[in-house]
Every structure is written in structure tokens, then in C-alpha cells.
XYZ file of C-alpha atoms in Angstrom:
283
model
C 245.293 117.478 255.007
C 242.492 118.250 252.356
C 244.749 120.752 250.567
C 247.237 118.121 250.043
C 244.790 115.497 248.755
C 243.494 118.216 246.350
C 246.996 119.303 245.240
C 248.158 115.630 244.486
C 244.925 115.081 242.485
C 245.474 118.163 240.524
C 249.075 117.386 239.660
C 248.182 114.597 237.353
C 246.132 116.772 234.996
C 248.980 118.864 233.277
C 251.100 116.073 232.235
C 248.051 114.203 230.825
C 247.214 117.284 228.908
C 250.753 117.618 227.749
C 250.944 114.097 226.438
C 247.611 114.225 225.022
C 247.975 117.214 222.763
C 250.808 115.746 220.662
C 248.451 112.917 219.897
C 246.174 115.303 218.503
C 248.482 117.436 216.475
C 250.038 116.241 213.057
C 252.708 118.941 212.661
C 254.771 121.146 214.861
C 252.587 124.215 213.773
C 249.341 122.453 214.727
C 251.301 121.562 218.250
C 252.146 125.211 218.896
C 248.686 126.264 217.731
C 247.037 123.712 220.091
C 249.231 125.108 223.148
C 248.165 128.583 222.234
C 244.438 127.662 222.353
C 245.113 125.871 225.765
C 246.923 128.964 226.912
C 244.140 131.316 225.863
C 241.356 129.187 227.669
C 243.692 129.001 230.851
C 244.208 132.573 230.880
C 240.524 133.383 230.362
C 239.803 131.047 233.273
C 242.462 132.682 235.509
C 241.071 136.168 234.767
C 237.401 134.944 235.844
C 238.476 133.171 238.663
C 240.098 136.261 239.978
C 236.864 138.331 239.894
C 234.893 135.357 240.997
C 237.078 134.893 244.008
C 236.762 138.490 245.227
C 233.121 138.560 244.700
C 232.444 135.277 246.598
C 234.703 136.420 249.528
C 232.895 139.697 249.629
C 229.517 138.094 249.804
C 230.268 134.768 251.683
C 233.956 134.288 252.740
C 236.227 131.804 251.663
C 233.985 128.796 251.993
C 232.009 129.843 249.030
C 235.149 129.846 246.974
C 235.937 126.321 247.874
C 232.304 125.165 247.258
C 232.297 126.728 243.828
C 235.550 125.264 242.855
C 234.508 121.759 243.958
C 231.573 122.109 241.760
C 233.915 123.168 238.878
C 236.221 120.102 239.367
C 233.021 117.776 239.144
C 232.045 119.294 235.781
C 235.575 119.033 234.499
C 235.638 115.291 235.402
C 232.264 114.778 233.649
C 233.586 116.702 230.440
C 236.628 114.278 230.100
C 235.088 111.134 231.290
C 234.468 109.809 227.668
C 237.664 111.214 226.077
C 239.313 108.568 223.824
C 242.515 109.445 221.869
C 244.946 107.095 220.314
C 248.159 106.795 222.176
C 251.497 107.635 220.715
C 253.211 104.901 222.499
C 252.053 101.456 223.836
C 251.136 100.988 227.408
C 253.794 99.877 229.867
C 253.818 97.735 232.925
C 255.393 98.942 236.380
C 258.932 97.925 235.570
C 258.810 99.435 232.049
C 257.436 102.699 233.530
C 260.170 102.856 236.071
C 262.851 102.189 233.300
C 261.353 104.593 231.207
C 261.337 107.345 233.738
C 265.126 106.441 234.555
C 265.721 106.849 230.837
C 263.841 110.161 230.446
C 265.782 111.579 233.347
C 268.982 110.635 231.577
C 267.593 112.128 228.360
C 267.234 115.456 230.105
C 270.570 115.373 231.862
C 272.171 114.800 228.226
C 270.353 117.494 226.464
C 271.172 121.105 227.107
C 267.863 122.200 225.606
C 265.750 120.106 227.725
C 267.477 121.092 230.799
C 267.117 124.857 229.957
C 263.330 124.360 229.292
C 262.832 122.346 232.539
C 264.922 125.083 234.467
C 262.781 127.888 233.129
C 259.558 126.146 233.637
C 260.487 125.432 237.266
C 261.588 128.875 237.756
C 258.293 130.121 236.262
C 256.288 127.940 238.731
C 258.413 129.532 241.668
C 257.188 132.895 240.392
C 253.663 131.739 240.266
C 253.743 130.273 243.667
C 255.241 133.545 244.975
C 252.460 135.596 243.090
C 249.723 133.918 245.087
C 251.240 135.505 248.227
C 252.340 138.793 246.481
C 248.799 139.593 245.421
C 247.696 139.682 248.858
C 250.715 141.875 249.996
C 250.349 144.183 247.086
C 246.552 144.574 247.853
C 246.608 144.791 251.609
C 250.110 146.028 252.625
C 251.290 148.196 249.478
C 248.024 149.587 248.461
C 245.978 149.417 251.712
C 242.768 147.927 249.844
C 240.558 145.270 251.472
C 241.381 141.472 251.131
C 239.091 141.072 248.214
C 241.465 142.907 246.058
C 243.942 140.128 245.945
C 241.359 138.554 243.794
C 240.901 141.671 241.619
C 244.739 142.057 241.114
C 244.812 138.316 240.008
C 242.144 139.157 237.589
C 244.378 141.811 236.167
C 247.251 139.346 235.767
C 244.806 137.030 234.032
C 243.626 139.765 231.530
C 247.381 140.039 230.528
C 247.509 136.238 230.023
C 244.357 136.673 227.774
C 245.990 139.340 225.702
C 249.202 137.459 225.374
C 247.418 134.183 224.344
C 245.542 136.221 221.656
C 248.974 137.322 220.291
C 250.201 133.730 220.682
C 249.012 132.799 217.393
C 252.060 134.747 216.034
C 254.213 131.920 217.541
C 253.061 129.467 215.045
C 255.654 128.765 212.509
C 258.346 130.578 214.321
C 261.597 129.665 216.177
C 260.754 129.863 219.769
C 263.975 130.886 221.406
C 263.591 134.684 220.912
C 259.950 134.749 222.304
C 261.011 132.490 225.465
C 263.925 134.829 226.320
C 261.813 137.979 225.680
C 259.053 136.957 227.783
C 261.158 135.809 230.762
C 262.994 139.340 230.809
C 259.657 141.168 230.412
C 258.183 138.986 233.442
C 261.270 139.707 235.655
C 261.103 143.377 234.676
C 257.455 143.868 235.508
C 257.993 142.316 238.959
C 260.938 144.236 239.665
C 259.031 147.702 238.767
C 256.442 146.604 241.177
C 258.819 147.355 243.818
C 258.663 151.124 243.214
C 255.116 151.332 244.538
C 253.495 152.951 241.352
C 250.034 153.162 242.862
C 246.945 151.417 241.763
C 246.939 152.073 238.092
C 250.584 151.286 237.976
C 250.431 148.244 239.686
C 247.379 147.001 237.568
C 249.395 147.730 234.351
C 252.695 145.891 235.678
C 250.432 142.821 236.746
C 248.878 142.843 233.303
C 252.331 142.960 231.791
C 253.404 140.181 234.079
C 250.584 137.926 233.136
C 251.116 138.376 229.380
C 254.749 137.477 229.544
C 254.036 134.402 231.808
C 251.556 133.308 229.493
C 253.956 133.503 226.466
C 256.900 132.074 228.215
C 254.657 129.147 229.346
C 253.163 128.239 225.946
C 256.513 128.753 223.988
C 258.566 126.711 226.460
C 256.085 123.840 226.631
C 255.750 123.701 222.947
C 259.416 123.693 222.323
C 259.632 120.908 225.026
C 257.020 118.841 223.319
C 259.030 119.236 219.956
C 262.214 118.153 221.778
C 261.187 114.911 223.361
C 260.688 111.541 221.693
C 256.927 110.301 221.638
C 257.541 107.472 224.048
C 259.122 109.552 226.619
C 256.458 112.403 226.682
C 254.478 111.004 229.721
C 257.714 110.575 231.827
C 259.459 113.939 230.909
C 256.206 115.891 231.559
C 255.527 113.841 234.763
C 259.029 114.881 235.671
C 258.238 118.393 234.823
C 255.021 118.449 236.902
C 257.199 117.249 239.978
C 259.636 120.053 239.337
C 257.012 122.675 238.901
C 255.119 121.542 242.025
C 258.481 121.896 243.861
C 258.847 125.292 242.314
C 255.667 126.454 243.543
C 256.553 125.482 247.049
C 259.587 127.221 246.845
C 257.822 130.426 245.515
C 255.511 130.125 248.397
C 258.173 129.798 250.984
C 260.493 132.377 249.351
C 257.984 135.333 249.854
C 257.631 135.185 253.516
C 261.344 134.763 254.052
C 262.011 137.733 251.981
C 259.449 139.784 253.637
C 260.816 138.906 257.013
C 264.329 139.935 255.891
C 263.471 143.279 253.987
C 259.701 143.776 253.655
C 257.565 143.571 250.518
C 260.024 145.561 248.343
C 262.767 142.826 248.832
C 260.213 140.121 248.221
C 259.206 141.591 244.890
C 262.932 141.949 243.810
C 263.759 138.655 244.941
C 261.023 137.060 243.007
C 262.093 139.106 239.923
C 265.471 137.617 240.150
C 264.435 133.957 240.073
C 263.980 133.571 236.180
C 267.291 135.497 235.310
C 269.075 133.049 237.756
C 267.429 129.980 236.337
C 268.226 131.086 232.662
C 271.875 131.679 233.686
C 271.887 128.170 235.247
C 270.384 126.496 232.178
């Protein structure tokens, strides 16, 4: 029950960020640059969190992890409590919000580019949801390491995201279709290669590549989505996206145990690797 409440509260943060950033940016290049910075900060946090989780589990078990995360959430709330930014659109009452959400859904259905971005970001969320479990499987079952190594593998994934976010400045001023396609293929290829059981060094290298490609895919897709949506529809479209990504996370979490039951860890890795290409084909 507590996990459900925490997840529901967390769900509101990313649509708010995605709607806030265009209010701060004056040009498409500034919008891409802001997303690159946000991606770098998030990647650095992921890398630090993986190592911190491993250390906290080693010293005090899982309870310490939850306590530290609760404290970090309180600090984050204090940091944004006084934030004030001009709105891109006027506030709406409940009927107008419902009508706007319906109009945004119709906009997504009519626009192939929006459909593709939503499909890819939902599939990316499914991969991320699956990775939460695959880190444990890779650490304990494939590599035969202690449970804390799930956190260290997550750190390797986060380091890749930091590297990609550093290179993300190259996205500013460029068309984003190529980087989106390339990063999706690289992410799927890295996950498929993990099925070959290449040992600790190979696993760390592939997870670093997976983290880098996931970060590039996320920042490029979200930047293109922000460019493609009218200002008055940003909140509704990104709220819809957040619902889809939460669904994707759930699907990824369920997909892994099903695939492990059917064919072991190798089938789970190959099945998760196929998610993004299938979403791209559908989009």
C-alpha cells in the first residue's frame, strides 16, 4: 500500500517538469539544451543511487535505503516549494481540463510523429521496468554475486547515462530522428548481447552502453515531443505520456518473471531487447 501511494505521488513530477521546461526556454535549441542538462542531472543521480543502494544494503539492509530516499524526497520538496514560473497557458477548471485531455488524445491519434514518440517512450519505460529486475537476475543468477551487486550494476548503467548526457550537447541544433533511431537500436543490441553471458567486465560494459543509449533516446524523444505539441496541450499530453510510461514500467516488471519462467534469464534478456524494435515498427 505504501509503495502504491509513493508511486502515485511520484507520477506527477515528470509531467510537471516537462511542462515547466518550455516555459523557461525561448528557442528550440534552448529547449533541447535544457533537456540535456536535466538528463545529465538525472543520470548522475542514477549512478550515485546505485552505489549508495549497494552500500546501504551491505551495512543496514533495505530499510536504510527507504529512509534515505524519504529524506531526499523531503529535501526535493523544500527546493521547489517557492518556485514560480509564468504559465504558457491560462489555468483551466475541471470541465475544461477534461475537454483538453480529450482534445490532446485526439491530437496524438491524428499525428504520426506524436504516436511514434509516445510508443517509443512507453516501450523505453517497459525496458526500464524490466531492468529493475534484470539487474538482480544478472547479479545473482548470471554472475553469481551477492545481492548488493544489483546496485553496483545499476551504477554502471547510470555511468553510461552520464556519458551520454555529456555528449547530449551535440543534439542541440540538430534533427533528432537519427539519434532517436540509433539510440533505440543500440539499447536493444546491448540488452540482446547480455544474453551471451560475457562475464563481469562484459556485463558492466554492455550495461554502460545500455544506460548511454537509454539516456539519449529519452532526451531526444522528449525534446521532439515538446517541440511538436501546442503550448496549451503540453500538460495534458505529458500527463498522458506519464500514464503510458507507468503502464510500460508495470508491463516490463511483469514481462521479466514470465519470460524467466518460460525460458530462463537468456529468454528474458532477449525478450526485453525486442520491446523497442516492436514499438518502433508499430509506431
